[in-house]
Amino acid sequence: MSDSGDLHLHPHVALLPSAGMGHLTPFLRLAASLVHQKCRVTVLTIHPSVSHAESQLISRFFSAFPQVTQMHFPLLPVDPSTAKSEDPFWLQRDAIRRSAYLLSPLLSTLSPPLSALIYDEFLVSPLIPISTSLSLPGYTFFTSSARMCCLFASLSTSVADKINSGSYRLSDHLEIQVTPPIPVSSIPPLFMNPNSILGTILKEDSREVIKSNGILINTFEMLEQDSLDALNKGRVRKGLPPVYAIGPLEPCEFEIGERGLPLKWLNDQPAGSVVYVSFGSRTASIMEQIREIGHGLVGSGYRFIWVVKTKEVDRDEEEELHEVLGHELMQKIQGKGLVVKHWVDQSEILGHKAVGGFLSHSGWNSSMEAAYHGVRMLAWPQHGDQKINAEVVEMSGLGLWVRSWGWGHEVVVKGEEIGERIKEMMESESSSLLRVEAAHVGEEARKAVGVCGSSETTLKELIQEWNDIK
Ligand code: UDP
Ligand code: UDP
């Protein structure tokens, strides 16, 4: 039978990510894994993307997977007044939500007809009527932790009313049946503001998510057993659809750009000697904090690779590195580490034997990449879901979290303190325990996505379900 004939026997799945590398990357990794499981895949893409990194990744993905259909999704113009935000990623997410009605005619023309539609966690309520009208099973892909999903799923309950009415104290814990309970101090600050558009959207989506056929999460059972049980056994919210742990989604070959200086530099460093520092794809740090981090790294005595970001969107980065760091710090850094102010292939770096620790904002993709490579972390949550993710990192033994550092912009953490904590991660007595525990998490992560692992089996069963309803 010809290849195209054969593909008619397999389910056809469409994927719709929202804006930002933290969403696009896991979606494209999932797409790659569905292709490997012989699914027919369509990915909906938006032009222009918010960041340069997104457009690069999209083009590399389609070069690597010519068999995947790229469907262009034309959006209504962005509108700061409806988005009530100036954040370019939220402006685009709002435009996608308002344009969702344009999807029905597009999706219904696909051949062979779709078996399932997987949409981003920030697009739930506008996408449910679309999948319903096309009689298509619809799945929410939650790109953060299962623990964060427990909070998301509770936003349509009395927990959210209490958050919004300000009746909690910061020292309280939420009445969500997950162990250990979620501290109020870990809630994303934007949720505490009853007027924030994000809070409104997520509340609406939380209410509607029970109409999805399932929720996919980039996590694995060993890492988040209790949160997954709480979600699947109705402890968080009655009526939730099945929650599928399908992670860690494996980093793919197509993500790798030109192998640049970081990899060459790492090749010359001893095993486990380097600290990698990055706050993800969309967190800009203030100048004062950047310089303190620089002094902390130098003071720690460890070698380092440090990605500096001064703008949320990569296209806006203008200043040269020496302008940001200043002459004195540039001099001090010489010969001690590598500092860059551009995109790096993070997963390649984390997978390099020279890297021994990761100072991270604990974005969920970064945390899962550290887990996958068994690299210990020093979590420094900056905003959003990151404190809740840091709790997972800490509980699993994958890393440390210094609570007194607060959210990113709350305090400027001094270089000396940063240096001490890096040493603690890399060399203290507790660090050898940390190294063993992180390596164990890494083994379990590989097992989960390996042959007959929990996540591999879950994804296969899901594909089988799509096959059966075809
Ligand atoms: N990333 C990367 N190189 C960079 C910055 C980020 O490869 O220079 C990747 C990182 O590996 C992860 C994603 O971008 O896959 C960031 O997602 P995460 O959820 O960690 O954080 P966000 O950027 O959404 O805050
Ligand atoms: N958030 C979430 N899941 C995610 C990322 C973020 O639920 O995967 C929540 C988080 O609580 C945060 C809010 O969405 O308060 C906005 O996050 P942000 O705009 O930083 O999202 P990102 O672009 O980093 O995914």
Short mmCIF file of C-alpha atoms and ligand atoms in Angstrom, two decimals:
data_model
loop_
_atom_site.label_atom_id
_atom_site.label_comp_id
_atom_site.label_asym_id
_atom_site.label_seq_id
_atom_site.Cartn_x
_atom_site.Cartn_y
_atom_site.Cartn_z
CA MET A 1 0.00 0.00 0.00
CA SER A 2 1.30 3.49 -0.76
CA ASP A 3 2.33 5.81 2.05
CA SER A 4 -0.58 8.15 1.50
CA GLY A 5 -3.03 5.24 1.39
CA ASP A 6 -1.56 3.91 4.60
CA LEU A 7 -1.98 7.27 6.31
CA HIS A 8 -5.74 7.05 5.83
CA LEU A 9 -5.69 4.23 8.36
CA HIS A 10 -4.26 6.49 11.04
CA PRO A 11 -5.87 9.31 12.96
CA HIS A 12 -5.51 12.85 11.70
CA VAL A 13 -4.84 15.33 14.50
CA ALA A 14 -4.78 19.13 14.31
CA LEU A 15 -2.81 21.19 16.82
CA LEU A 16 -3.30 24.84 17.72
CA PRO A 17 -0.63 26.37 19.99
CA SER A 18 -0.89 29.88 21.41
CA ALA A 19 1.80 32.56 21.37
CA GLY A 20 5.22 32.13 22.99
CA MET A 21 8.03 29.59 22.82
CA GLY A 22 6.84 28.08 26.10
CA HIS A 23 3.72 26.96 24.21
CA LEU A 24 5.01 26.43 20.68
CA THR A 25 7.91 24.18 21.72
CA PRO A 26 5.87 21.57 23.61
CA PHE A 27 3.22 21.62 20.84
CA LEU A 28 5.82 20.93 18.15
CA ARG A 29 7.44 18.21 20.27
CA LEU A 30 4.00 16.63 20.62
CA ALA A 31 3.45 16.96 16.86
CA ALA A 32 6.78 15.19 16.24
CA SER A 33 5.87 12.43 18.61
CA LEU A 34 2.45 11.96 16.93
CA VAL A 35 4.18 11.70 13.56
CA HIS A 36 6.47 9.03 14.98
CA GLN A 37 3.35 7.18 16.14
CA LYS A 38 2.17 7.31 12.53
CA CYS A 39 -0.53 9.92 13.00
CA ARG A 40 -1.34 12.34 10.25
CA VAL A 41 -0.70 15.81 11.68
CA THR A 42 -1.80 19.35 10.83
CA VAL A 43 -0.34 22.32 12.70
CA LEU A 44 -2.12 25.68 12.64
CA THR A 45 0.34 28.55 12.45
CA ILE A 46 0.04 32.31 12.75
CA HIS A 47 2.06 34.90 10.83
CA PRO A 48 3.75 36.93 11.97
CA SER A 49 4.66 35.22 15.21
CA VAL A 50 5.40 37.45 18.18
CA SER A 51 9.04 36.50 18.51
CA HIS A 52 11.77 35.72 16.05
CA ALA A 53 12.48 32.47 17.92
CA GLU A 54 8.96 31.25 17.15
CA SER A 55 9.18 31.90 13.41
CA GLN A 56 12.58 30.17 13.26
CA LEU A 57 11.30 27.14 15.08
CA ILE A 58 8.21 26.88 12.88
CA SER A 59 10.30 26.96 9.73
CA ARG A 60 12.77 24.36 11.05
CA PHE A 61 9.88 22.11 12.09
CA PHE A 62 8.25 22.11 8.65
CA SER A 63 11.59 21.52 6.91
CA ALA A 64 12.14 18.49 9.13
CA PHE A 65 8.57 17.20 8.75
CA PRO A 66 7.38 17.85 5.19
CA GLN A 67 4.62 15.27 5.75
CA VAL A 68 2.95 17.56 8.33
CA THR A 69 0.35 19.94 6.91
CA GLN A 70 0.91 23.59 7.78
CA MET A 71 -2.37 25.43 7.89
CA HIS A 72 -2.17 29.19 8.05
CA PHE A 73 -4.67 30.67 10.52
CA PRO A 74 -5.40 34.28 9.52
CA LEU A 75 -6.18 36.39 12.57
CA LEU A 76 -8.29 39.46 13.17
CA PRO A 77 -6.03 42.41 14.01
CA VAL A 78 -4.64 42.60 17.53
CA ASP A 79 -6.56 45.04 19.69
CA PRO A 80 -5.05 46.36 22.93
CA SER A 81 -8.49 47.50 24.11
CA THR A 82 -10.03 44.01 24.04
CA ALA A 83 -6.87 42.34 25.32
CA LYS A 84 -6.59 44.92 28.12
CA SER A 85 -2.89 44.21 28.05
CA GLU A 86 0.24 45.52 26.43
CA ASP A 87 2.02 42.21 26.64
CA PRO A 88 2.54 41.21 22.99
CA PHE A 89 2.03 37.52 23.77
CA TRP A 90 -1.31 38.23 25.43
CA LEU A 91 -2.32 40.56 22.60
CA GLN A 92 -1.83 37.71 20.17
CA ARG A 93 -3.58 35.17 22.40
CA ASP A 94 -6.54 37.55 22.58
CA ALA A 95 -6.56 37.89 18.76
CA ILE A 96 -6.51 34.08 18.41
CA ARG A 97 -9.44 33.81 20.80
CA ARG A 98 -11.47 36.41 18.89
CA SER A 99 -10.64 34.77 15.56
CA ALA A 100 -11.56 31.25 16.63
CA TYR A 101 -14.84 31.33 14.66
CA LEU A 102 -12.79 31.48 11.45
CA LEU A 103 -11.47 28.00 12.17
CA SER A 104 -14.60 25.91 11.47
CA PRO A 105 -14.55 26.35 7.68
CA LEU A 106 -10.77 25.87 7.60
CA LEU A 107 -10.76 22.68 9.63
CA SER A 108 -13.73 21.16 7.83
CA THR A 109 -11.85 21.29 4.50
CA LEU A 110 -9.05 19.05 5.77
CA SER A 111 -8.68 15.69 4.16
CA PRO A 112 -8.70 13.05 5.48
CA PRO A 113 -11.16 14.42 8.04
CA LEU A 114 -9.81 15.16 11.52
CA SER A 115 -10.03 12.67 14.38
CA ALA A 116 -9.05 15.14 17.11
CA LEU A 117 -8.21 18.77 17.76
CA ILE A 118 -5.65 19.74 20.41
CA TYR A 119 -5.65 23.36 21.53
CA ASP A 120 -3.59 25.41 23.95
CA GLU A 121 -4.66 25.96 27.56
CA PHE A 122 -5.14 29.68 26.86
CA LEU A 123 -7.68 28.98 24.09
CA VAL A 124 -10.14 26.68 25.83
CA SER A 125 -13.49 28.48 25.80
CA PRO A 126 -13.35 29.79 22.20
CA LEU A 127 -12.22 26.38 20.86
CA ILE A 128 -14.79 24.16 22.55
CA PRO A 129 -17.72 25.39 20.39
CA ILE A 130 -15.54 24.82 17.31
CA SER A 131 -14.75 21.20 18.11
CA THR A 132 -18.38 20.62 19.12
CA SER A 133 -19.76 22.08 15.89
CA LEU A 134 -17.42 19.84 13.90
CA SER A 135 -18.27 16.81 16.11
CA LEU A 136 -14.58 16.56 16.79
CA PRO A 137 -13.04 15.36 20.07
CA GLY A 138 -11.25 18.38 21.53
CA TYR A 139 -8.32 18.21 23.93
CA THR A 140 -6.73 20.92 26.06
CA PHE A 141 -2.94 20.82 26.14
CA PHE A 142 -1.89 22.32 29.46
CA THR A 143 1.74 23.37 29.01
CA SER A 144 2.48 23.93 32.69
CA SER A 145 2.71 21.50 35.63
CA ALA A 146 -0.08 19.20 36.83
CA ARG A 147 0.10 21.12 40.12
CA MET A 148 -0.61 24.37 38.24
CA CYS A 149 -3.45 22.55 36.48
CA CYS A 150 -4.96 21.85 39.91
CA LEU A 151 -5.08 25.61 40.49
CA PHE A 152 -6.40 26.29 36.99
CA ALA A 153 -9.16 23.69 37.37
CA SER A 154 -10.18 25.30 40.68
CA LEU A 155 -10.57 28.80 39.26
CA SER A 156 -14.27 28.25 38.63
CA THR A 157 -14.90 27.19 42.24
CA SER A 158 -15.22 29.12 45.49
CA VAL A 159 -11.41 29.11 45.71
CA ALA A 160 -11.29 31.76 42.98
CA ASP A 161 -13.95 33.90 44.71
CA LYS A 162 -11.87 33.85 47.86
CA ILE A 163 -8.74 34.77 45.88
CA ASN A 164 -10.53 37.66 44.18
CA SER A 165 -12.25 38.97 47.29
CA GLY A 166 -8.91 39.16 49.06
CA SER A 167 -10.13 36.93 51.91
CA TYR A 168 -6.95 34.88 52.03
CA ARG A 169 -3.84 35.91 53.95
CA LEU A 170 -0.48 35.32 52.30
CA SER A 171 0.33 32.69 54.93
CA ASP A 172 -2.83 30.65 54.12
CA HIS A 173 -3.12 27.60 51.88
CA LEU A 174 -5.75 27.04 49.23
CA GLU A 175 -8.53 24.50 49.89
CA ILE A 176 -7.53 22.40 46.90
CA GLN A 177 -7.21 18.69 47.69
CA VAL A 178 -3.63 18.28 46.59
CA THR A 179 -0.62 17.34 48.74
CA PRO A 180 1.04 19.42 49.98
CA PRO A 181 -1.58 22.18 49.74
CA ILE A 182 -0.80 25.17 47.52
CA PRO A 183 0.30 28.24 49.52
CA VAL A 184 -1.49 31.48 48.72
CA SER A 185 1.93 33.10 48.36
CA SER A 186 2.57 30.89 45.28
CA ILE A 187 -0.50 32.07 43.34
CA PRO A 188 0.45 34.03 40.20
CA PRO A 189 0.21 37.71 41.23
CA LEU A 190 -2.04 38.48 38.27
CA PHE A 191 -4.69 36.12 39.66
CA MET A 192 -4.92 38.27 42.77
CA ASN A 193 -6.04 41.24 40.68
CA PRO A 194 -9.79 40.85 40.04
CA ASN A 195 -9.57 43.26 37.08
CA SER A 196 -6.87 41.42 35.20
CA ILE A 197 -7.95 40.09 31.84
CA LEU A 198 -5.88 37.00 32.45
CA GLY A 199 -7.84 36.15 35.58
CA THR A 200 -11.11 36.62 33.69
CA ILE A 201 -10.00 34.46 30.77
CA LEU A 202 -8.65 31.67 32.91
CA LYS A 203 -11.81 31.63 35.06
CA GLU A 204 -13.96 31.27 31.96
CA ASP A 205 -11.64 28.60 30.56
CA SER A 206 -11.59 26.77 33.87
CA ARG A 207 -15.41 26.62 33.80
CA GLU A 208 -15.46 25.36 30.22
CA VAL A 209 -12.54 22.91 30.38
CA ILE A 210 -14.85 20.13 31.60
CA LYS A 211 -16.29 20.12 28.07
CA SER A 212 -12.91 19.11 26.61
CA ASN A 213 -12.53 15.39 25.95
CA GLY A 214 -9.28 15.35 27.88
CA ILE A 215 -6.40 17.40 29.25
CA LEU A 216 -2.86 16.59 28.13
CA ILE A 217 -0.01 17.62 30.42
CA ASN A 218 3.73 17.64 29.75
CA THR A 219 4.59 15.83 32.96
CA PHE A 220 5.07 12.25 34.16
CA GLU A 221 3.59 10.10 36.86
CA MET A 222 6.64 9.71 39.07
CA LEU A 223 7.14 13.48 39.19
CA GLU A 224 3.56 14.57 39.89
CA GLN A 225 1.69 11.50 41.06
CA ASP A 226 -0.39 13.26 43.70
CA SER A 227 -1.49 16.16 41.48
CA LEU A 228 -2.38 13.75 38.68
CA ASP A 229 -4.40 11.59 41.07
CA ALA A 230 -6.11 14.66 42.52
CA LEU A 231 -7.13 15.73 39.01
CA ASN A 232 -8.16 12.28 37.80
CA LYS A 233 -10.00 11.16 40.92
CA GLY A 234 -12.25 14.20 41.19
CA ARG A 235 -10.50 15.62 44.25
CA VAL A 236 -9.80 18.97 42.59
CA ARG A 237 -13.04 19.33 40.70
CA LYS A 238 -15.92 17.03 39.85
CA GLY A 239 -16.53 16.36 36.16
CA LEU A 240 -13.03 17.02 34.85
CA PRO A 241 -12.25 14.98 31.74
CA PRO A 242 -9.36 12.48 31.90
CA VAL A 243 -5.95 14.03 32.45
CA TYR A 244 -3.16 12.42 30.43
CA ALA A 245 0.49 12.74 31.55
CA ILE A 246 2.49 12.50 28.33
CA GLY A 247 5.84 14.03 29.27
CA PRO A 248 8.56 14.89 29.34
CA LEU A 249 8.06 15.63 25.65
CA GLU A 250 11.45 14.88 24.21
CA PRO A 251 13.64 17.59 22.72
CA CYS A 252 13.95 17.02 18.98
CA GLU A 253 16.63 17.34 16.34
CA PHE A 254 14.66 20.00 14.41
CA GLU A 255 15.00 22.46 17.31
CA ILE A 256 18.74 22.67 16.94
CA GLY A 257 19.98 25.63 14.95
CA GLU A 258 23.56 26.17 13.96
CA ARG A 259 25.81 24.65 16.65
CA GLY A 260 27.33 27.83 18.02
CA LEU A 261 29.86 28.97 20.56
CA PRO A 262 28.14 27.62 23.73
CA LEU A 263 28.55 24.02 22.59
CA LYS A 264 32.14 24.56 21.45
CA TRP A 265 32.97 26.25 24.75
CA LEU A 266 31.31 23.48 26.77
CA ASN A 267 33.39 20.85 25.00
CA ASP A 268 36.48 22.32 26.68
CA GLN A 269 35.05 22.28 30.23
CA PRO A 270 35.34 19.46 32.79
CA ALA A 271 32.31 17.24 33.43
CA GLY A 272 29.68 18.71 35.75
CA SER A 273 31.63 21.95 36.27
CA VAL A 274 29.38 24.52 34.58
CA VAL A 275 26.32 26.41 35.84
CA TYR A 276 23.84 27.28 33.11
CA VAL A 277 21.75 30.42 33.77
CA SER A 278 18.60 31.36 31.88
CA PHE A 279 15.17 32.78 32.67
CA GLY A 280 13.46 31.42 29.59
CA SER A 281 12.16 32.96 26.42
CA ARG A 282 10.15 35.93 27.67
CA THR A 283 11.44 37.19 30.99
CA ALA A 284 13.43 40.40 30.88
CA SER A 285 15.53 41.23 33.92
CA ILE A 286 16.25 44.73 35.13
CA MET A 287 19.76 46.08 34.73
CA GLU A 288 20.49 46.19 38.46
CA GLN A 289 19.55 42.55 38.91
CA ILE A 290 21.52 41.49 35.84
CA ARG A 291 24.67 43.01 37.27
CA GLU A 292 24.11 41.34 40.65
CA ILE A 293 23.71 37.99 38.89
CA GLY A 294 27.00 38.65 37.09
CA HIS A 295 28.80 39.39 40.36
CA GLY A 296 27.18 36.34 41.95
CA LEU A 297 28.37 34.07 39.16
CA VAL A 298 31.91 35.40 39.34
CA GLY A 299 31.85 35.15 43.16
CA SER A 300 30.63 31.55 43.10
CA GLY A 301 33.91 30.46 41.56
CA TYR A 302 32.06 28.21 39.10
CA ARG A 303 32.25 28.37 35.35
CA PHE A 304 29.02 29.44 33.73
CA ILE A 305 26.99 29.94 30.58
CA TRP A 306 24.64 32.82 31.13
CA VAL A 307 21.88 34.03 28.80
CA VAL A 308 21.09 37.69 29.43
CA LYS A 309 17.70 39.11 28.40
CA THR A 310 16.68 42.73 28.72
CA LYS A 311 13.49 42.66 26.61
CA GLU A 312 10.43 40.40 26.68
CA VAL A 313 10.46 39.95 22.94
CA ASP A 314 13.71 39.01 21.21
CA ARG A 315 13.02 41.33 18.24
CA ASP A 316 13.32 44.31 20.65
CA GLU A 317 16.76 43.44 22.02
CA GLU A 318 18.99 46.31 20.94
CA GLU A 319 21.74 46.94 23.47
CA GLU A 320 25.05 45.18 23.12
CA LEU A 321 26.15 42.94 25.93
CA HIS A 322 28.94 45.28 27.07
CA GLU A 323 26.40 48.12 27.41
CA VAL A 324 24.29 45.99 29.71
CA LEU A 325 27.06 44.51 31.85
CA GLY A 326 29.42 47.48 31.93
CA HIS A 327 33.19 47.48 31.53
CA GLU A 328 34.09 46.31 35.04
CA LEU A 329 31.85 43.24 35.01
CA MET A 330 32.89 42.37 31.46
CA GLN A 331 36.51 42.33 32.68
CA LYS A 332 35.72 40.18 35.70
CA ILE A 333 33.87 37.64 33.59
CA GLN A 334 36.76 37.17 31.15
CA GLY A 335 37.97 33.58 31.26
CA LYS A 336 35.38 32.54 33.86
CA GLY A 337 32.30 31.98 31.80
CA LEU A 338 30.42 32.58 28.60
CA VAL A 339 27.75 35.27 28.47
CA VAL A 340 25.40 35.61 25.50
CA LYS A 341 22.53 37.88 24.67
CA HIS A 342 20.77 35.74 22.11
CA TRP A 343 18.84 32.48 21.74
CA VAL A 344 20.72 29.32 22.68
CA ASP A 345 19.76 25.67 22.22
CA GLN A 346 18.91 25.09 25.84
CA SER A 347 18.22 21.42 25.65
CA GLU A 348 21.58 20.80 23.96
CA ILE A 349 23.26 22.76 26.75
CA LEU A 350 21.42 20.91 29.51
CA GLY A 351 22.29 17.62 27.83
CA HIS A 352 26.02 18.44 27.73
CA LYS A 353 28.14 16.53 30.25
CA ALA A 354 29.96 19.71 31.32
CA VAL A 355 26.75 21.22 32.74
CA GLY A 356 26.26 20.46 36.44
CA GLY A 357 23.57 22.91 37.54
CA PHE A 358 20.84 25.20 36.21
CA LEU A 359 19.83 28.57 37.68
CA SER A 360 16.35 28.90 36.19
CA HIS A 361 13.09 30.83 36.45
CA SER A 362 11.42 27.39 36.66
CA GLY A 363 9.27 27.90 33.58
CA TRP A 364 7.66 24.52 33.09
CA ASN A 365 9.47 23.61 29.86
CA SER A 366 12.82 24.49 31.42
CA SER A 367 11.98 22.42 34.49
CA MET A 368 10.99 19.44 32.35
CA GLU A 369 14.16 19.77 30.26
CA ALA A 370 16.23 19.78 33.46
CA ALA A 371 14.29 16.72 34.63
CA TYR A 372 14.85 14.96 31.31
CA HIS A 373 18.59 15.56 31.47
CA GLY A 374 18.79 14.94 35.24
CA VAL A 375 20.39 18.36 35.87
CA ARG A 376 19.86 19.87 39.34
CA MET A 377 18.23 23.28 39.54
CA LEU A 378 18.28 26.41 41.61
CA ALA A 379 14.77 27.73 41.02
CA TRP A 380 14.21 31.46 41.02
CA PRO A 381 10.57 31.99 40.02
CA GLN A 382 9.99 35.33 38.31
CA HIS A 383 6.23 35.43 37.68
CA GLY A 384 3.14 33.44 36.67
CA ASP A 385 3.06 29.70 37.31
CA GLN A 386 6.75 29.60 38.27
CA LYS A 387 6.44 29.39 42.09
CA ILE A 388 4.04 26.48 41.76
CA ASN A 389 6.51 24.80 39.38
CA ALA A 390 9.35 25.55 41.84
CA GLU A 391 7.38 23.64 44.49
CA VAL A 392 7.37 20.61 42.18
CA VAL A 393 11.09 21.00 41.52
CA GLU A 394 11.82 21.17 45.22
CA MET A 395 9.49 18.33 46.26
CA SER A 396 10.86 15.95 43.66
CA GLY A 397 14.47 16.51 44.74
CA LEU A 398 15.34 18.00 41.37
CA GLY A 399 16.38 21.31 42.86
CA LEU A 400 16.48 24.05 45.48
CA TRP A 401 14.26 27.08 45.80
CA VAL A 402 15.13 30.14 47.91
CA ARG A 403 11.71 31.43 48.94
CA SER A 404 13.06 34.69 50.36
CA TRP A 405 14.03 35.82 46.83
CA GLY A 406 10.31 36.29 46.14
CA TRP A 407 9.00 37.06 42.66
CA GLY A 408 11.38 38.41 40.02
CA HIS A 409 10.91 42.11 40.50
CA GLU A 410 10.02 42.18 44.18
CA VAL A 411 13.56 42.56 45.47
CA VAL A 412 16.99 42.91 43.94
CA VAL A 413 18.87 39.86 45.19
CA LYS A 414 22.48 40.66 45.97
CA GLY A 415 25.31 39.00 44.07
CA GLU A 416 26.89 37.62 47.22
CA GLU A 417 23.69 35.76 48.13
CA ILE A 418 23.33 34.45 44.59
CA GLY A 419 26.93 33.20 44.62
CA GLU A 420 26.39 31.42 47.96
CA ARG A 421 23.26 29.66 46.71
CA ILE A 422 25.02 28.57 43.54
CA LYS A 423 27.75 27.04 45.69
CA GLU A 424 25.07 25.33 47.75
CA MET A 425 23.58 23.82 44.60
CA MET A 426 26.96 22.76 43.24
CA GLU A 427 29.14 21.74 46.15
CA SER A 428 27.59 21.57 49.59
CA GLU A 429 26.90 18.29 51.36
CA SER A 430 23.28 18.58 50.41
CA SER A 431 24.35 19.07 46.79
CA SER A 432 25.62 15.51 46.47
CA LEU A 433 22.18 14.34 47.61
CA LEU A 434 20.68 16.78 45.13
CA ARG A 435 22.88 15.41 42.36
CA VAL A 436 21.77 11.86 43.11
CA GLU A 437 18.11 12.85 43.32
CA ALA A 438 18.23 14.88 40.11
CA ALA A 439 19.90 11.96 38.32
CA HIS A 440 17.14 9.71 39.64
CA VAL A 441 14.45 12.09 38.34
CA GLY A 442 16.27 11.98 34.98
CA GLU A 443 16.20 8.17 34.91
CA GLU A 444 12.51 8.15 35.74
CA ALA A 445 11.82 10.79 33.10
CA ARG A 446 13.51 8.67 30.41
CA LYS A 447 11.65 5.59 31.63
CA ALA A 448 8.31 7.41 31.37
CA VAL A 449 8.80 8.20 27.69
CA GLY A 450 10.74 5.04 26.89
CA VAL A 451 9.25 1.84 25.52
CA CYS A 452 6.24 0.82 27.66
CA GLY A 453 6.83 3.79 30.02
CA SER A 454 3.84 5.46 31.64
CA SER A 455 3.74 8.50 29.33
CA GLU A 456 4.49 6.49 26.19
CA THR A 457 1.68 4.06 27.01
CA THR A 458 -0.75 6.89 27.78
CA LEU A 459 -0.12 8.59 24.45
CA LYS A 460 -0.42 5.30 22.55
CA GLU A 461 -3.74 4.54 24.24
CA LEU A 462 -5.03 7.97 23.35
CA ILE A 463 -4.07 7.47 19.72
CA GLN A 464 -5.79 4.09 19.82
CA GLU A 465 -8.97 5.80 21.08
CA TRP A 466 -8.84 8.19 18.12
CA ASN A 467 -8.36 5.21 15.83
CA ASP A 468 -11.36 3.42 17.28
CA ILE A 469 -13.71 6.36 16.76
CA LYS A 470 -12.63 6.97 13.18
N1 UDP B 1 14.76 28.38 25.38
C1 UDP B 1 15.86 28.09 24.62
N2 UDP B 1 16.84 29.02 24.48
C2 UDP B 1 16.79 30.23 25.07
C3 UDP B 1 15.67 30.53 25.88
C4 UDP B 1 14.68 29.59 26.02
O1 UDP B 1 15.96 27.01 24.02
O2 UDP B 1 17.72 31.01 24.88
C5 UDP B 1 13.65 27.42 25.45
C6 UDP B 1 13.69 26.50 26.65
O3 UDP B 1 14.51 25.39 26.39
C7 UDP B 1 12.22 26.13 26.82
C8 UDP B 1 11.49 27.38 26.35
O4 UDP B 1 12.41 28.09 25.54
O5 UDP B 1 11.90 25.06 25.97
C9 UDP B 1 11.06 28.27 27.47
O6 UDP B 1 9.94 27.76 28.08
P1 UDP B 1 9.67 27.85 29.64
O7 UDP B 1 8.36 27.22 29.90
O8 UDP B 1 10.82 27.30 30.39
O9 UDP B 1 9.66 29.39 29.97
P2 UDP B 1 8.95 30.69 29.28
O10 UDP B 1 9.91 31.13 28.25
O11 UDP B 1 7.61 30.28 28.75
O12 UDP B 1 8.87 31.64 30.42
N1 UDP B 2 0.26 30.12 33.14
C1 UDP B 2 -0.30 28.89 33.10
N2 UDP B 2 0.31 27.94 32.39
C2 UDP B 2 1.46 28.18 31.68
C3 UDP B 2 2.03 29.43 31.72
C4 UDP B 2 1.41 30.38 32.47
O1 UDP B 2 -1.34 28.66 33.69
O2 UDP B 2 1.94 27.27 31.01
C5 UDP B 2 -0.40 31.15 33.85
C6 UDP B 2 0.42 31.65 34.91
O3 UDP B 2 -0.27 31.44 36.06
C7 UDP B 2 0.61 33.12 34.67
C8 UDP B 2 -0.22 33.43 33.53
O4 UDP B 2 -0.65 32.21 32.99
O5 UDP B 2 0.16 33.88 35.73
C9 UDP B 2 0.46 34.27 32.53
O6 UDP B 2 1.65 33.72 32.26
P1 UDP B 2 2.52 34.24 31.11
O7 UDP B 2 1.85 35.33 30.35
O8 UDP B 2 3.85 34.50 31.69
O9 UDP B 2 2.51 32.92 30.25
P2 UDP B 2 3.67 32.39 29.37
O10 UDP B 2 3.71 33.25 28.19
O11 UDP B 2 4.93 32.44 30.19
O12 UDP B 2 3.22 30.99 29.13
#
